[in-house]
Tab-separated table of C-alpha atoms in Angstrom:
chain	number	residue	atom	x	y	z
A	1	MET	CA	329.552	-4.311	-36.187
A	2	ILE	CA	327.039	-4.013	-38.573
A	3	LEU	CA	323.325	-4.128	-37.515
A	4	PHE	CA	320.505	-5.204	-39.816
A	5	LYS	CA	317.462	-3.551	-39.482
A	6	ILE	CA	314.173	-5.908	-40.972
A	7	GLY	CA	312.131	-3.365	-42.358
A	8	PRO	CA	307.918	-3.487	-42.692
A	9	LEU	CA	308.094	-5.738	-45.992
A	10	SER	CA	310.988	-8.196	-44.478
A	11	GLN	CA	308.628	-8.433	-41.215
A	12	ASN	CA	305.775	-9.368	-43.492
A	13	HIS	CA	307.929	-12.180	-45.255
A	14	LEU	CA	309.323	-13.689	-42.108
A	15	PHE	CA	305.586	-13.842	-40.658
A	16	ILE	CA	304.392	-15.738	-44.037
A	17	PHE	CA	307.275	-17.720	-43.979
A	18	LEU	CA	306.506	-19.230	-40.341
A	19	LYS	CA	302.898	-19.306	-40.584
A	20	TYR	CA	303.339	-21.902	-43.844
A	21	PHE	CA	306.554	-23.641	-41.996
A	22	LEU	CA	303.843	-24.405	-39.223
A	23	LEU	CA	301.639	-25.383	-41.706
A	24	LEU	CA	303.795	-27.650	-43.042
A	25	ILE	CA	304.914	-29.470	-39.872
A	26	MET	CA	301.014	-29.503	-38.874
A	27	PHE	CA	300.291	-31.297	-42.264
A	28	PHE	CA	302.810	-34.055	-41.654
A	29	ILE	CA	301.843	-34.759	-38.106
A	30	VAL	CA	298.173	-35.234	-39.505
A	31	VAL	CA	299.114	-36.877	-42.811
A	32	MET	CA	301.914	-39.067	-41.853
A	33	PRO	CA	299.734	-41.894	-40.002
A	34	LEU	CA	297.909	-41.832	-43.127
A	35	ILE	CA	300.993	-42.772	-45.251
A	36	ILE	CA	302.311	-45.117	-42.841
A	37	MET	CA	298.886	-46.662	-43.072
A	38	VAL	CA	298.598	-47.251	-46.491
A	39	SER	CA	302.458	-48.215	-46.779
A	40	SER	CA	301.811	-51.018	-44.089
A	41	ALA	CA	298.937	-52.109	-45.864
A	42	PHE	CA	300.967	-53.514	-48.772
A	43	LYS	CA	303.927	-54.891	-46.579
A	44	PRO	CA	304.327	-58.309	-45.668
A	45	GLU	CA	304.061	-58.701	-41.600
A	46	ALA	CA	307.374	-59.056	-41.097
A	47	GLU	CA	308.726	-56.036	-42.730
A	48	LEU	CA	306.415	-53.556	-40.403
A	49	TYR	CA	309.086	-54.060	-38.044
A	50	ASP	CA	312.049	-53.095	-40.073
A	51	PHE	CA	314.321	-50.239	-38.315
A	52	PRO	CA	314.511	-47.624	-39.924
A	53	MET	CA	311.327	-47.884	-41.186
A	54	ARG	CA	310.535	-47.685	-44.946
A	55	ILE	CA	307.791	-45.746	-46.595
A	56	ILE	CA	307.920	-47.784	-49.702
A	57	PRO	CA	307.461	-51.354	-48.953
A	58	ALA	CA	310.731	-53.121	-50.209
A	59	THR	CA	308.499	-56.115	-51.084
A	60	PRO	CA	304.844	-55.146	-52.123
A	61	THR	CA	302.228	-57.356	-51.573
A	62	LEU	CA	298.593	-57.818	-51.736
A	63	ASP	CA	298.338	-60.726	-49.650
A	64	ASN	CA	296.806	-58.776	-46.852
A	65	PHE	CA	293.869	-57.589	-48.994
A	66	ARG	CA	293.640	-61.435	-49.821
A	67	GLN	CA	292.887	-62.468	-46.100
A	68	LEU	CA	290.169	-59.856	-45.985
A	69	ALA	CA	288.010	-61.503	-48.923
A	70	ASP	CA	285.949	-63.936	-46.666
A	71	ARG	CA	284.353	-62.124	-44.420
A	72	PHE	CA	285.281	-58.169	-44.646
A	73	PRO	CA	282.878	-57.545	-47.671
A	74	LEU	CA	280.246	-58.298	-45.347
A	75	TYR	CA	281.473	-56.430	-42.513
A	76	THR	CA	281.581	-53.422	-44.877
A	77	TRP	CA	278.217	-54.175	-45.810
A	78	ASN	CA	277.028	-54.498	-42.187
A	79	SER	CA	278.953	-51.066	-41.460
A	80	PHE	CA	277.370	-49.118	-44.752
A	81	LYS	CA	273.624	-50.333	-43.842
A	82	VAL	CA	274.128	-49.352	-40.013
A	83	THR	CA	275.820	-45.899	-40.836
A	84	PHE	CA	273.509	-45.180	-43.642
A	85	LEU	CA	270.270	-45.706	-41.604
A	86	ILE	CA	271.607	-43.683	-38.329
A	87	VAL	CA	272.551	-41.169	-40.521
A	88	ILE	CA	268.947	-40.896	-42.090
A	89	VAL	CA	267.666	-41.302	-38.704
A	90	GLN	CA	269.777	-38.742	-37.015
A	91	LEU	CA	269.016	-36.088	-40.358
A	92	PHE	CA	265.210	-36.742	-39.169
A	93	THR	CA	265.211	-36.049	-35.931
A	94	ALA	CA	267.875	-33.425	-35.708
A	95	THR	CA	266.330	-31.184	-38.067
A	96	THR	CA	262.730	-31.381	-37.016
A	97	GLY	CA	264.166	-30.698	-33.103
A	98	ALA	CA	266.210	-27.747	-34.915
A	99	TYR	CA	262.985	-26.350	-36.307
A	100	ALA	CA	260.929	-26.724	-33.061
A	101	PHE	CA	263.688	-24.877	-31.240
A	102	SER	CA	264.458	-22.333	-33.673
A	103	LYS	CA	261.618	-21.383	-35.352
A	104	LEU	CA	258.759	-22.377	-33.261
A	105	GLN	CA	257.634	-20.453	-29.743
A	106	TRP	CA	256.648	-22.801	-26.952
A	107	LYS	CA	256.565	-22.572	-23.111
A	108	GLY	CA	259.670	-24.149	-21.687
A	109	ARG	CA	261.676	-24.227	-25.365
A	110	ASP	CA	265.186	-22.656	-24.232
A	111	VAL	CA	265.152	-24.273	-20.803
A	112	LEU	CA	264.767	-27.814	-22.552
A	113	PHE	CA	266.980	-27.199	-25.263
A	114	VAL	CA	269.885	-26.347	-22.608
A	115	LEU	CA	269.023	-29.921	-20.896
A	116	TYR	CA	269.093	-31.381	-24.215
A	117	LEU	CA	272.469	-29.918	-25.136
A	118	ALA	CA	274.082	-30.493	-21.853
A	119	SER	CA	273.643	-34.334	-22.881
A	120	ILE	CA	276.607	-33.910	-24.471
A	121	MET	CA	278.702	-33.572	-21.411
A	122	ILE	CA	277.450	-37.175	-20.345
A	123	PRO	CA	280.293	-39.659	-20.992
A	124	VAL	CA	278.501	-42.577	-22.881
A	125	GLN	CA	280.030	-45.185	-20.689
A	126	SER	CA	278.256	-43.676	-18.008
A	127	ILE	CA	274.729	-44.782	-19.339
A	128	ILE	CA	275.868	-47.999	-21.045
A	129	ILE	CA	274.671	-50.394	-18.434
A	130	PRO	CA	271.186	-48.826	-18.239
A	131	GLN	CA	271.148	-48.513	-21.848
A	132	PHE	CA	272.371	-52.198	-22.379
A	133	LEU	CA	269.403	-53.337	-20.054
A	134	ILE	CA	266.542	-51.702	-22.054
A	135	ILE	CA	268.086	-52.971	-25.189
A	136	ARG	CA	268.143	-56.644	-23.988
A	137	ASN	CA	264.653	-56.207	-22.034
A	138	PHE	CA	263.271	-55.250	-25.898
A	139	GLY	CA	264.668	-58.140	-27.283
A	140	LEU	CA	267.092	-56.247	-29.327
A	141	TYR	CA	270.620	-57.411	-28.137
A	142	ASN	CA	272.843	-58.809	-31.018
A	143	THR	CA	270.869	-56.773	-33.601
A	144	HIS	CA	271.670	-54.034	-35.889
A	145	LEU	CA	268.547	-52.420	-34.883
A	146	ALA	CA	270.379	-51.836	-31.291
A	147	LEU	CA	272.753	-49.597	-32.575
A	148	ILE	CA	270.595	-47.862	-34.854
A	149	LEU	CA	268.281	-46.950	-31.769
A	150	THR	CA	271.186	-46.139	-29.540
A	151	GLY	CA	272.472	-43.676	-32.106
A	152	SER	CA	269.110	-42.098	-33.290
A	153	PHE	CA	269.297	-39.105	-31.509
A	154	THR	CA	272.172	-36.247	-31.569
A	155	ALA	CA	272.335	-33.237	-29.332
A	156	PHE	CA	275.336	-31.775	-31.155
A	157	GLY	CA	273.396	-32.252	-34.791
A	158	THR	CA	270.565	-30.546	-33.298
A	159	PHE	CA	272.407	-27.809	-32.031
A	160	LEU	CA	274.459	-27.452	-35.307
A	161	ILE	CA	271.614	-27.176	-37.395
A	162	LYS	CA	269.738	-25.213	-34.891
A	163	GLN	CA	272.245	-22.437	-35.131
A	164	PHE	CA	271.939	-22.355	-39.043
A	165	PHE	CA	268.132	-22.360	-38.753
A	166	MET	CA	268.872	-19.240	-36.676
A	167	THR	CA	270.346	-17.499	-39.815
A	168	ILE	CA	267.339	-17.978	-41.979
A	169	PRO	CA	265.182	-14.781	-41.840
A	170	LYS	CA	262.015	-14.877	-40.192
A	171	SER	CA	260.132	-13.077	-43.231
A	172	TYR	CA	260.545	-16.211	-44.985
A	173	ASN	CA	258.593	-18.120	-42.721
A	174	GLU	CA	256.025	-15.256	-42.422
A	175	ALA	CA	255.754	-15.132	-45.899
A	176	ALA	CA	255.090	-18.735	-46.380
A	177	TYR	CA	252.393	-18.546	-43.348
A	178	ILE	CA	250.541	-15.619	-45.295
A	179	ASP	CA	250.378	-17.900	-48.578
A	180	GLY	CA	248.715	-20.784	-46.362
A	181	ALA	CA	251.711	-22.990	-45.125
A	182	ASN	CA	251.523	-25.027	-42.229
A	183	ASP	CA	254.573	-25.364	-39.908
A	184	PHE	CA	255.469	-28.974	-41.720
A	185	THR	CA	255.310	-27.206	-45.164
A	186	VAL	CA	257.133	-24.367	-44.013
A	187	PHE	CA	260.035	-26.579	-42.929
A	188	TYR	CA	259.763	-28.996	-45.366
A	189	LYS	CA	259.374	-26.351	-48.594
A	190	VAL	CA	261.059	-23.475	-47.354
A	191	VAL	CA	263.590	-24.014	-44.344
A	192	LEU	CA	265.206	-27.230	-45.334
A	193	PRO	CA	266.097	-26.491	-48.827
A	194	LEU	CA	267.982	-23.197	-47.715
A	195	ALA	CA	269.881	-25.427	-45.103
A	196	LYS	CA	272.166	-27.728	-47.393
A	197	PRO	CA	275.508	-26.699	-45.657
A	198	ALA	CA	274.294	-27.395	-42.354
A	199	LEU	CA	272.905	-31.050	-43.500
A	200	ALA	CA	275.785	-31.741	-45.109
A	201	THR	CA	278.020	-31.030	-42.310
A	202	GLN	CA	275.627	-32.934	-39.964
A	203	ILE	CA	275.929	-36.192	-42.334
A	204	ILE	CA	279.804	-36.024	-42.555
A	205	PHE	CA	280.275	-35.797	-38.739
A	206	ALA	CA	277.729	-38.322	-38.373
A	207	PHE	CA	278.974	-40.869	-41.388
A	208	ARG	CA	282.362	-40.298	-39.919
A	209	PHE	CA	281.519	-41.414	-35.987
A	210	PHE	CA	279.523	-44.542	-36.890
A	211	TRP	CA	281.229	-45.890	-39.706
A	212	ASN	CA	284.314	-45.872	-37.280
A	213	ASP	CA	282.784	-46.913	-34.224
A	214	PHE	CA	283.901	-49.634	-32.100
A	215	PHE	CA	282.232	-49.550	-28.656
A	216	GLY	CA	278.788	-49.417	-29.642
A	217	PRO	CA	279.181	-52.908	-31.608
A	218	LEU	CA	281.378	-54.388	-29.139
A	219	ILE	CA	278.598	-53.899	-26.269
A	220	TYR	CA	275.556	-54.836	-28.783
A	221	ILE	CA	276.748	-57.398	-31.504
A	222	THR	CA	278.254	-60.705	-30.668
A	223	SER	CA	277.512	-62.677	-33.921
A	224	ASP	CA	280.233	-62.925	-36.706
A	225	HIS	CA	277.677	-62.073	-39.386
A	226	LEU	CA	276.390	-59.079	-37.740
A	227	LYS	CA	279.768	-57.662	-37.139
A	228	THR	CA	280.902	-53.902	-38.614
A	229	LEU	CA	284.184	-53.357	-39.896
A	230	PRO	CA	285.801	-51.720	-36.911
A	231	LEU	CA	284.864	-54.762	-34.839
A	232	GLY	CA	285.827	-57.216	-37.730
A	233	MET	CA	289.151	-55.672	-37.338
A	234	SER	CA	289.690	-57.231	-34.160
A	235	ASP	CA	289.530	-60.758	-35.662
A	236	PHE	CA	293.226	-59.963	-36.732
A	237	ALA	CA	293.944	-59.726	-32.577
A	238	THR	CA	294.436	-63.166	-30.740
A	239	GLU	CA	295.961	-63.811	-27.369
A	240	PHE	CA	299.372	-64.200	-28.337
A	241	TYR	CA	299.532	-62.015	-31.382
A	242	VAL	CA	298.080	-59.323	-33.598
A	243	TRP	CA	298.630	-59.297	-37.279
A	244	ARG	CA	299.095	-55.494	-38.193
A	245	ALA	CA	299.529	-55.953	-41.880
A	246	PRO	CA	295.903	-57.125	-42.656
A	247	GLN	CA	294.422	-54.821	-39.665
A	248	MET	CA	296.237	-51.929	-41.881
A	249	ALA	CA	294.786	-53.070	-45.192
A	250	ALA	CA	291.321	-53.150	-43.586
A	251	SER	CA	291.876	-49.713	-42.248
A	252	PHE	CA	292.773	-48.246	-45.632
A	253	ILE	CA	289.582	-49.874	-46.845
A	254	SER	CA	287.469	-48.106	-44.313
A	255	VAL	CA	289.283	-44.917	-44.824
A	256	ILE	CA	288.073	-44.878	-48.559
A	257	PRO	CA	284.295	-44.019	-47.900
A	258	VAL	CA	284.780	-41.180	-45.143
A	259	MET	CA	287.254	-39.834	-47.415
A	260	ILE	CA	284.902	-39.560	-50.454
A	261	ILE	CA	281.952	-38.233	-48.360
A	262	PHE	CA	284.059	-35.429	-47.273
A	263	PHE	CA	285.363	-34.443	-50.919
A	264	VAL	CA	281.808	-34.603	-52.478
A	265	ALA	CA	280.464	-32.416	-49.225
A	266	GLN	CA	283.503	-30.157	-48.658
A	267	LYS	CA	282.006	-27.164	-50.088
A	268	TYR	CA	278.882	-27.556	-48.129
A	269	PHE	CA	280.844	-28.557	-45.258
A	270	VAL	CA	283.001	-25.514	-44.872
A	271	GLU	CA	279.996	-23.246	-45.068
A	272	GLY	CA	278.264	-25.572	-42.732
A	273	VAL	CA	280.782	-25.036	-40.238
A	274	ALA	CA	281.205	-21.056	-41.117
A	275	ALA	CA	277.532	-20.353	-40.517
A	276	ALA	CA	276.861	-22.615	-37.795
A	277	GLY	CA	278.367	-20.263	-35.231
A	278	VAL	CA	276.562	-17.504	-36.497
A	279	LYS	CA	273.395	-16.605	-34.724
A	280	GLY	CA	270.732	-14.505	-37.050
């Protein structure tokens, strides 16, 4: 019997092989649904149920996209408008809150921050009824303003940006105060310009969530002309049949803006996630 001894170099090669093999498996797990979605967007409805499944359509077609021409440009615009406004408002509330919790000293600051952060653990479904009653009593039901107001505050975004603010040395603030700056000037001209990675990270998280949000529009929107893109996809689901191919085409269109946002801000996103867990 011949015994093979694996040396340090061979063990290192084996570890590298296993690492990349596992990464390759995870890559396919993540990417395959996207590949199937794109493929299905260009297939006729009947071809979706072929077995075995074809990645490359046998008879490519653009009919699925033509079915979106009437209403989905409006749905896409509604999604963009609502998501853009929510992201802007969240940036304001999250950055100002993060600055107050990280750079200002006031009584009860840490207790209030813990309570605010604990709101992340409250499921939105548990507060949807009182929230709905408030929106209805203010006359905002079936308006985009209802979606914007209910999405204006983010405990997670405040926490993310606060952690980044705490990595900024206090000497920067103190130098600005010596030069006569007030808190607003320090926040706007000193802290915010240094927090681009955290802001980019929050933009990506908020844009992705509200661009894909189905639950909120389902509760607050009833008119067709106010529907967002995720809610509009339900138009292809009837009582007796679900038209999968047009839904895949709409899903393909909805993924594009999120991918653009991510790749544009990818550098800042990585820096922001890495720095958010560091406390200065």
